[in-house]
Amino acid sequence: TENTSVELRRCCINNILNICENVSYNVLKEKMIRVFQTFSSDENPTIRQKCCELLPSICKISRSELVSQCLLPIYILFANDVDEFIRNCALSIFGEFIFYLQKEDIKLHTELLQFYINQIMNLYEIKKISNMPILYKCAFSFPSVLLAYYRKVSNKKWNVLKTVYFKFVNDKDPKIQTTIAHSFGEIAKILDTQTSENEIGPLISTMFNQDNKEIKGIIISVLPEYLY
């Protein structure tokens, strides 16, 4: 039956990472990636979403050419999926995924950054409670995204990405506030000194002056990173 077929495919995808981690690299490259590609285009959205969730882990055990040639096109499919949950899943893994891309891939596929920014802005426009875990993941992984684009592409990318960062800074969700406070030191180390002083310094001051003892404590703990 159709349900049995879906359950069988779901069972396969739930075990594919374990298989990929325990076969030779040639088997991974020649066979398992093809299987993963097939599941990534499955008609059932829950199977596609599971593939999306697994993508960073598959990248981790793959060499750069395999990521560029096979896994990057899969991510682009997820980013353009008709299913909103899969697009949101692609957004939530963006920070992890971008880490595995080469400089040339990031420069060539400019649509990736536009997807990231647009998707976050759309989630803030809708502002559903169910979207908060996704936004939290995006806030948590923002330093990785900034590092990839600022260092590998151009320091001018801060001017594009800061609109998203300011959204996170102004978010009143406690988890996002906490992760942003923790991120100040990391962001300052990525940016050049002048940009850090002009852009991050005022944000630190504003958050520190809020009536929140936890945030104050976090900011005090990351100040050495910021000042260094």
PDB file of C-alpha atoms in Angstrom:
ATOM      1  CA  THR A   1       0.000   0.000   0.000  1.00  0.00           C
ATOM      2  CA  GLU A   2       0.953   3.636  -0.314  1.00  0.00           C
ATOM      3  CA  ASN A   3       1.270   4.047   3.477  1.00  0.00           C
ATOM      4  CA  THR A   4       3.561   1.043   3.687  1.00  0.00           C
ATOM      5  CA  SER A   5       5.738   2.465   0.935  1.00  0.00           C
ATOM      6  CA  VAL A   6       6.023   5.815   2.726  1.00  0.00           C
ATOM      7  CA  GLU A   7       6.897   4.120   6.009  1.00  0.00           C
ATOM      8  CA  LEU A   8       9.552   2.036   4.274  1.00  0.00           C
ATOM      9  CA  ARG A   9      11.130   5.126   2.709  1.00  0.00           C
ATOM     10  CA  ARG A  10      10.934   6.945   6.024  1.00  0.00           C
ATOM     11  CA  CYS A  11      12.692   4.041   7.711  1.00  0.00           C
ATOM     12  CA  CYS A  12      15.429   4.162   5.071  1.00  0.00           C
ATOM     13  CA  ILE A  13      16.054   7.874   5.425  1.00  0.00           C
ATOM     14  CA  ASN A  14      16.123   7.583   9.219  1.00  0.00           C
ATOM     15  CA  ASN A  15      19.045   5.177   8.862  1.00  0.00           C
ATOM     16  CA  ILE A  16      20.881   6.677   5.916  1.00  0.00           C
ATOM     17  CA  LEU A  17      23.266   8.828   7.960  1.00  0.00           C
ATOM     18  CA  ASN A  18      24.439   5.834   9.969  1.00  0.00           C
ATOM     19  CA  ILE A  19      25.067   3.941   6.725  1.00  0.00           C
ATOM     20  CA  CYS A  20      26.906   6.878   5.148  1.00  0.00           C
ATOM     21  CA  GLU A  21      29.175   7.164   8.168  1.00  0.00           C
ATOM     22  CA  ASN A  22      30.150   3.517   7.997  1.00  0.00           C
ATOM     23  CA  VAL A  23      30.867   2.901   4.316  1.00  0.00           C
ATOM     24  CA  SER A  24      33.988   3.738   2.343  1.00  0.00           C
ATOM     25  CA  TYR A  25      34.221   7.183   0.787  1.00  0.00           C
ATOM     26  CA  ASN A  26      33.905   5.702  -2.699  1.00  0.00           C
ATOM     27  CA  VAL A  27      30.641   3.994  -1.739  1.00  0.00           C
ATOM     28  CA  LEU A  28      29.429   7.238  -0.191  1.00  0.00           C
ATOM     29  CA  LYS A  29      30.288   9.179  -3.335  1.00  0.00           C
ATOM     30  CA  GLU A  30      29.134   6.686  -5.960  1.00  0.00           C
ATOM     31  CA  LYS A  31      26.073   5.165  -4.299  1.00  0.00           C
ATOM     32  CA  MET A  32      24.842   6.682  -1.061  1.00  0.00           C
ATOM     33  CA  ILE A  33      24.771  10.279  -2.270  1.00  0.00           C
ATOM     34  CA  ARG A  34      22.613   9.170  -5.196  1.00  0.00           C
ATOM     35  CA  VAL A  35      20.233   7.493  -2.759  1.00  0.00           C
ATOM     36  CA  PHE A  36      20.160  10.682  -0.683  1.00  0.00           C
ATOM     37  CA  GLN A  37      19.449  12.742  -3.807  1.00  0.00           C
ATOM     38  CA  THR A  38      16.491  10.490  -4.625  1.00  0.00           C
ATOM     39  CA  PHE A  39      15.016  10.827  -1.137  1.00  0.00           C
ATOM     40  CA  SER A  40      15.580  14.595  -1.253  1.00  0.00           C
ATOM     41  CA  SER A  41      13.185  14.772  -4.206  1.00  0.00           C
ATOM     42  CA  ASP A  42      10.631  12.402  -2.670  1.00  0.00           C
ATOM     43  CA  GLU A  43       6.975  13.307  -3.238  1.00  0.00           C
ATOM     44  CA  ASN A  44       6.331  13.005   0.498  1.00  0.00           C
ATOM     45  CA  PRO A  45       7.236  16.287   2.292  1.00  0.00           C
ATOM     46  CA  THR A  46       8.110  14.613   5.600  1.00  0.00           C
ATOM     47  CA  ILE A  47      10.819  12.601   3.855  1.00  0.00           C
ATOM     48  CA  ARG A  48      12.172  15.694   2.110  1.00  0.00           C
ATOM     49  CA  GLN A  49      12.213  17.540   5.422  1.00  0.00           C
ATOM     50  CA  LYS A  50      14.131  14.725   7.104  1.00  0.00           C
ATOM     51  CA  CYS A  51      16.692  14.900   4.282  1.00  0.00           C
ATOM     52  CA  CYS A  52      16.964  18.636   4.828  1.00  0.00           C
ATOM     53  CA  GLU A  53      17.612  18.098   8.538  1.00  0.00           C
ATOM     54  CA  LEU A  54      20.328  15.561   7.726  1.00  0.00           C
ATOM     55  CA  LEU A  55      22.081  17.649   5.068  1.00  0.00           C
ATOM     56  CA  PRO A  56      24.694  19.313   7.332  1.00  0.00           C
ATOM     57  CA  SER A  57      25.662  15.917   8.752  1.00  0.00           C
ATOM     58  CA  ILE A  58      26.060  14.501   5.241  1.00  0.00           C
ATOM     59  CA  CYS A  59      28.203  17.527   4.334  1.00  0.00           C
ATOM     60  CA  LYS A  60      30.384  16.897   7.372  1.00  0.00           C
ATOM     61  CA  ILE A  61      31.484  13.487   6.087  1.00  0.00           C
ATOM     62  CA  SER A  62      31.800  14.631   2.456  1.00  0.00           C
ATOM     63  CA  ARG A  63      34.721  16.270   0.693  1.00  0.00           C
ATOM     64  CA  SER A  64      34.428  19.769  -0.713  1.00  0.00           C
ATOM     65  CA  GLU A  65      33.922  18.698  -4.332  1.00  0.00           C
ATOM     66  CA  LEU A  66      31.029  16.441  -3.318  1.00  0.00           C
ATOM     67  CA  VAL A  67      29.427  19.264  -1.363  1.00  0.00           C
ATOM     68  CA  SER A  68      29.766  21.600  -4.361  1.00  0.00           C
ATOM     69  CA  GLN A  69      28.648  19.186  -7.053  1.00  0.00           C
ATOM     70  CA  CYS A  70      25.933  17.199  -5.293  1.00  0.00           C
ATOM     71  CA  LEU A  71      24.864  18.610  -1.932  1.00  0.00           C
ATOM     72  CA  LEU A  72      24.689  22.308  -2.797  1.00  0.00           C
ATOM     73  CA  PRO A  73      22.100  21.644  -5.562  1.00  0.00           C
ATOM     74  CA  ILE A  74      20.079  19.659  -3.016  1.00  0.00           C
ATOM     75  CA  TYR A  75      20.097  22.593  -0.591  1.00  0.00           C
ATOM     76  CA  ILE A  76      18.928  24.922  -3.352  1.00  0.00           C
ATOM     77  CA  LEU A  77      16.022  22.561  -4.023  1.00  0.00           C
ATOM     78  CA  PHE A  78      15.055  22.679  -0.348  1.00  0.00           C
ATOM     79  CA  ALA A  79      15.304  26.477  -0.310  1.00  0.00           C
ATOM     80  CA  ASN A  80      12.853  26.613  -3.222  1.00  0.00           C
ATOM     81  CA  ASP A  81      10.562  23.813  -2.065  1.00  0.00           C
ATOM     82  CA  VAL A  82       6.806  24.360  -2.413  1.00  0.00           C
ATOM     83  CA  ASP A  83       6.389  23.266   1.197  1.00  0.00           C
ATOM     84  CA  GLU A  84       6.790  26.090   3.729  1.00  0.00           C
ATOM     85  CA  PHE A  85       8.065  23.757   6.451  1.00  0.00           C
ATOM     86  CA  ILE A  86      10.892  22.552   4.225  1.00  0.00           C
ATOM     87  CA  ARG A  87      11.882  26.102   3.286  1.00  0.00           C
ATOM     88  CA  ASN A  88      11.935  26.950   6.987  1.00  0.00           C
ATOM     89  CA  CYS A  89      14.003  23.847   7.651  1.00  0.00           C
ATOM     90  CA  ALA A  90      16.471  24.978   4.964  1.00  0.00           C
ATOM     91  CA  LEU A  91      16.651  28.332   6.719  1.00  0.00           C
ATOM     92  CA  SER A  92      17.264  26.753  10.120  1.00  0.00           C
ATOM     93  CA  ILE A  93      20.289  24.766   8.834  1.00  0.00           C
ATOM     94  CA  PHE A  94      21.706  27.652   6.777  1.00  0.00           C
ATOM     95  CA  GLY A  95      24.417  28.540   9.281  1.00  0.00           C
ATOM     96  CA  GLU A  96      25.617  24.946   9.512  1.00  0.00           C
ATOM     97  CA  PHE A  97      25.428  24.336   5.774  1.00  0.00           C
ATOM     98  CA  ILE A  98      27.229  27.502   4.669  1.00  0.00           C
ATOM     99  CA  PHE A  99      30.229  26.437   6.756  1.00  0.00           C
ATOM    100  CA  TYR A 100      30.926  23.573   4.326  1.00  0.00           C
ATOM    101  CA  LEU A 101      30.797  25.663   1.160  1.00  0.00           C
ATOM    102  CA  GLN A 102      33.901  26.831  -0.635  1.00  0.00           C
ATOM    103  CA  LYS A 103      34.511  30.524  -1.300  1.00  0.00           C
ATOM    104  CA  GLU A 104      33.729  30.077  -5.009  1.00  0.00           C
ATOM    105  CA  ASP A 105      30.381  28.415  -4.265  1.00  0.00           C
ATOM    106  CA  ILE A 106      29.305  31.217  -1.953  1.00  0.00           C
ATOM    107  CA  LYS A 107      30.302  33.878  -4.474  1.00  0.00           C
ATOM    108  CA  LEU A 108      28.613  32.092  -7.379  1.00  0.00           C
ATOM    109  CA  HIS A 109      25.297  31.347  -5.660  1.00  0.00           C
ATOM    110  CA  THR A 110      24.246  34.818  -4.579  1.00  0.00           C
ATOM    111  CA  GLU A 111      20.665  33.603  -4.276  1.00  0.00           C
ATOM    112  CA  LEU A 112      21.581  31.752  -1.073  1.00  0.00           C
ATOM    113  CA  LEU A 113      22.140  34.949   0.899  1.00  0.00           C
ATOM    114  CA  GLN A 114      18.995  36.484  -0.547  1.00  0.00           C
ATOM    115  CA  PHE A 115      17.010  33.411   0.491  1.00  0.00           C
ATOM    116  CA  TYR A 116      18.418  33.662   4.022  1.00  0.00           C
ATOM    117  CA  ILE A 117      17.550  37.346   4.413  1.00  0.00           C
ATOM    118  CA  ASN A 118      14.139  37.184   2.743  1.00  0.00           C
ATOM    119  CA  GLN A 119      13.054  34.128   4.696  1.00  0.00           C
ATOM    120  CA  ILE A 120      13.973  35.686   8.041  1.00  0.00           C
ATOM    121  CA  MET A 121      12.239  38.943   7.156  1.00  0.00           C
ATOM    122  CA  ASN A 122       9.127  37.016   6.116  1.00  0.00           C
ATOM    123  CA  LEU A 123       9.085  35.145   9.430  1.00  0.00           C
ATOM    124  CA  TYR A 124       9.302  38.430  11.329  1.00  0.00           C
ATOM    125  CA  GLU A 125       6.433  39.857   9.293  1.00  0.00           C
ATOM    126  CA  ILE A 126       4.251  36.852  10.108  1.00  0.00           C
ATOM    127  CA  LYS A 127       5.606  36.530  13.681  1.00  0.00           C
ATOM    128  CA  LYS A 128       3.959  33.208  14.581  1.00  0.00           C
ATOM    129  CA  ILE A 129       4.864  31.566  17.877  1.00  0.00           C
ATOM    130  CA  SER A 130       5.648  28.398  15.906  1.00  0.00           C
ATOM    131  CA  ASN A 131       8.357  30.314  14.029  1.00  0.00           C
ATOM    132  CA  MET A 132      10.294  31.282  17.152  1.00  0.00           C
ATOM    133  CA  PRO A 133      12.432  28.094  17.299  1.00  0.00           C
ATOM    134  CA  ILE A 134      13.523  28.725  13.695  1.00  0.00           C
ATOM    135  CA  LEU A 135      14.393  32.350  14.420  1.00  0.00           C
ATOM    136  CA  TYR A 136      16.294  31.257  17.517  1.00  0.00           C
ATOM    137  CA  LYS A 137      18.390  28.840  15.430  1.00  0.00           C
ATOM    138  CA  CYS A 138      19.060  31.613  12.933  1.00  0.00           C
ATOM    139  CA  ALA A 139      20.120  34.008  15.686  1.00  0.00           C
ATOM    140  CA  PHE A 140      22.342  31.340  17.233  1.00  0.00           C
ATOM    141  CA  SER A 141      24.078  30.562  13.930  1.00  0.00           C
ATOM    142  CA  PHE A 142      24.339  34.169  12.722  1.00  0.00           C
ATOM    143  CA  PRO A 143      28.076  34.451  13.567  1.00  0.00           C
ATOM    144  CA  SER A 144      28.759  31.471  11.271  1.00  0.00           C
ATOM    145  CA  VAL A 145      26.839  33.113   8.442  1.00  0.00           C
ATOM    146  CA  LEU A 146      28.645  36.421   8.951  1.00  0.00           C
ATOM    147  CA  LEU A 147      32.013  34.675   9.085  1.00  0.00           C
ATOM    148  CA  ALA A 148      31.333  32.862   5.813  1.00  0.00           C
ATOM    149  CA  TYR A 149      30.250  35.952   3.895  1.00  0.00           C
ATOM    150  CA  TYR A 150      32.450  38.585   5.540  1.00  0.00           C
ATOM    151  CA  ARG A 151      35.670  36.567   5.318  1.00  0.00           C
ATOM    152  CA  LYS A 152      35.094  34.485   2.191  1.00  0.00           C
ATOM    153  CA  VAL A 153      33.246  36.983   0.017  1.00  0.00           C
ATOM    154  CA  SER A 154      33.447  40.645   1.031  1.00  0.00           C
ATOM    155  CA  ASN A 155      33.482  42.783   4.171  1.00  0.00           C
ATOM    156  CA  LYS A 156      30.716  44.781   2.500  1.00  0.00           C
ATOM    157  CA  LYS A 157      28.350  41.874   3.244  1.00  0.00           C
ATOM    158  CA  TRP A 158      27.967  43.216   6.794  1.00  0.00           C
ATOM    159  CA  ASN A 159      25.910  46.056   5.333  1.00  0.00           C
ATOM    160  CA  VAL A 160      23.523  43.447   3.923  1.00  0.00           C
ATOM    161  CA  LEU A 161      23.499  41.096   6.903  1.00  0.00           C
ATOM    162  CA  LYS A 162      23.210  43.708   9.634  1.00  0.00           C
ATOM    163  CA  THR A 163      19.524  44.277   8.830  1.00  0.00           C
ATOM    164  CA  VAL A 164      18.907  40.693   9.943  1.00  0.00           C
ATOM    165  CA  TYR A 165      21.172  41.035  12.984  1.00  0.00           C
ATOM    166  CA  PHE A 166      19.344  44.168  14.129  1.00  0.00           C
ATOM    167  CA  LYS A 167      16.079  42.231  13.867  1.00  0.00           C
ATOM    168  CA  PHE A 168      17.508  39.670  16.282  1.00  0.00           C
ATOM    169  CA  VAL A 169      18.835  42.381  18.610  1.00  0.00           C
ATOM    170  CA  ASN A 170      15.386  43.996  18.817  1.00  0.00           C
ATOM    171  CA  ASP A 171      13.560  40.707  19.301  1.00  0.00           C
ATOM    172  CA  LYS A 172      12.071  40.500  22.803  1.00  0.00           C
ATOM    173  CA  ASP A 173      12.086  36.703  22.937  1.00  0.00           C
ATOM    174  CA  PRO A 174      14.258  35.781  25.980  1.00  0.00           C
ATOM    175  CA  LYS A 175      16.131  32.973  24.199  1.00  0.00           C
ATOM    176  CA  ILE A 176      16.988  35.187  21.230  1.00  0.00           C
ATOM    177  CA  GLN A 177      18.014  38.046  23.544  1.00  0.00           C
ATOM    178  CA  THR A 178      20.322  35.674  25.405  1.00  0.00           C
ATOM    179  CA  THR A 179      21.971  34.215  22.314  1.00  0.00           C
ATOM    180  CA  ILE A 180      22.463  37.696  20.820  1.00  0.00           C
ATOM    181  CA  ALA A 181      24.107  38.918  24.028  1.00  0.00           C
ATOM    182  CA  HIS A 182      26.460  35.919  23.855  1.00  0.00           C
ATOM    183  CA  SER A 183      27.223  36.693  20.191  1.00  0.00           C
ATOM    184  CA  PHE A 184      28.605  40.226  20.642  1.00  0.00           C
ATOM    185  CA  GLY A 185      32.142  39.010  21.266  1.00  0.00           C
ATOM    186  CA  GLU A 186      32.093  36.647  18.269  1.00  0.00           C
ATOM    187  CA  ILE A 187      30.698  39.327  15.955  1.00  0.00           C
ATOM    188  CA  ALA A 188      33.288  41.852  17.110  1.00  0.00           C
ATOM    189  CA  LYS A 189      36.120  39.408  16.336  1.00  0.00           C
ATOM    190  CA  ILE A 190      34.833  38.932  12.782  1.00  0.00           C
ATOM    191  CA  LEU A 191      34.274  42.592  11.948  1.00  0.00           C
ATOM    192  CA  ASP A 192      37.040  45.146  11.544  1.00  0.00           C
ATOM    193  CA  THR A 193      37.727  47.361  14.578  1.00  0.00           C
ATOM    194  CA  GLN A 194      36.016  50.496  13.284  1.00  0.00           C
ATOM    195  CA  THR A 195      32.845  48.677  12.212  1.00  0.00           C
ATOM    196  CA  SER A 196      32.754  46.849  15.532  1.00  0.00           C
ATOM    197  CA  GLU A 197      33.051  50.078  17.502  1.00  0.00           C
ATOM    198  CA  ASN A 198      30.498  51.955  15.374  1.00  0.00           C
ATOM    199  CA  GLU A 199      27.906  49.189  14.967  1.00  0.00           C
ATOM    200  CA  ILE A 200      28.284  46.719  17.850  1.00  0.00           C
ATOM    201  CA  GLY A 201      29.335  49.100  20.626  1.00  0.00           C
ATOM    202  CA  PRO A 202      25.990  50.973  20.689  1.00  0.00           C
ATOM    203  CA  LEU A 203      24.064  47.673  20.623  1.00  0.00           C
ATOM    204  CA  ILE A 204      25.994  46.407  23.647  1.00  0.00           C
ATOM    205  CA  SER A 205      25.306  49.659  25.493  1.00  0.00           C
ATOM    206  CA  THR A 206      21.589  49.540  24.683  1.00  0.00           C
ATOM    207  CA  MET A 207      21.151  45.931  25.797  1.00  0.00           C
ATOM    208  CA  PHE A 208      23.241  46.466  28.931  1.00  0.00           C
ATOM    209  CA  ASN A 209      20.986  49.340  29.993  1.00  0.00           C
ATOM    210  CA  GLN A 210      17.908  47.115  29.863  1.00  0.00           C
ATOM    211  CA  ASP A 211      16.474  45.993  33.188  1.00  0.00           C
ATOM    212  CA  ASN A 212      17.614  42.394  32.773  1.00  0.00           C
ATOM    213  CA  LYS A 213      20.220  40.993  35.164  1.00  0.00           C
ATOM    214  CA  GLU A 214      20.884  37.882  33.059  1.00  0.00           C
ATOM    215  CA  ILE A 215      21.640  39.944  29.930  1.00  0.00           C
ATOM    216  CA  LYS A 216      23.871  42.296  31.946  1.00  0.00           C
ATOM    217  CA  GLY A 217      25.816  39.301  33.266  1.00  0.00           C
ATOM    218  CA  ILE A 218      26.282  37.839  29.798  1.00  0.00           C
ATOM    219  CA  ILE A 219      27.457  41.155  28.356  1.00  0.00           C
ATOM    220  CA  ILE A 220      29.990  41.578  31.174  1.00  0.00           C
ATOM    221  CA  SER A 221      31.295  38.065  30.436  1.00  0.00           C
ATOM    222  CA  VAL A 222      31.778  38.772  26.694  1.00  0.00           C
ATOM    223  CA  LEU A 223      33.263  42.255  27.069  1.00  0.00           C
ATOM    224  CA  PRO A 224      36.849  40.945  27.091  1.00  0.00           C
ATOM    225  CA  GLU A 225      36.202  39.333  23.673  1.00  0.00           C
ATOM    226  CA  TYR A 226      34.695  42.558  22.362  1.00  0.00           C
ATOM    227  CA  LEU A 227      37.506  44.749  23.690  1.00  0.00           C
ATOM    228  CA  TYR A 228      40.221  42.366  22.501  1.00  0.00           C
TER     229      TYR A 228
END
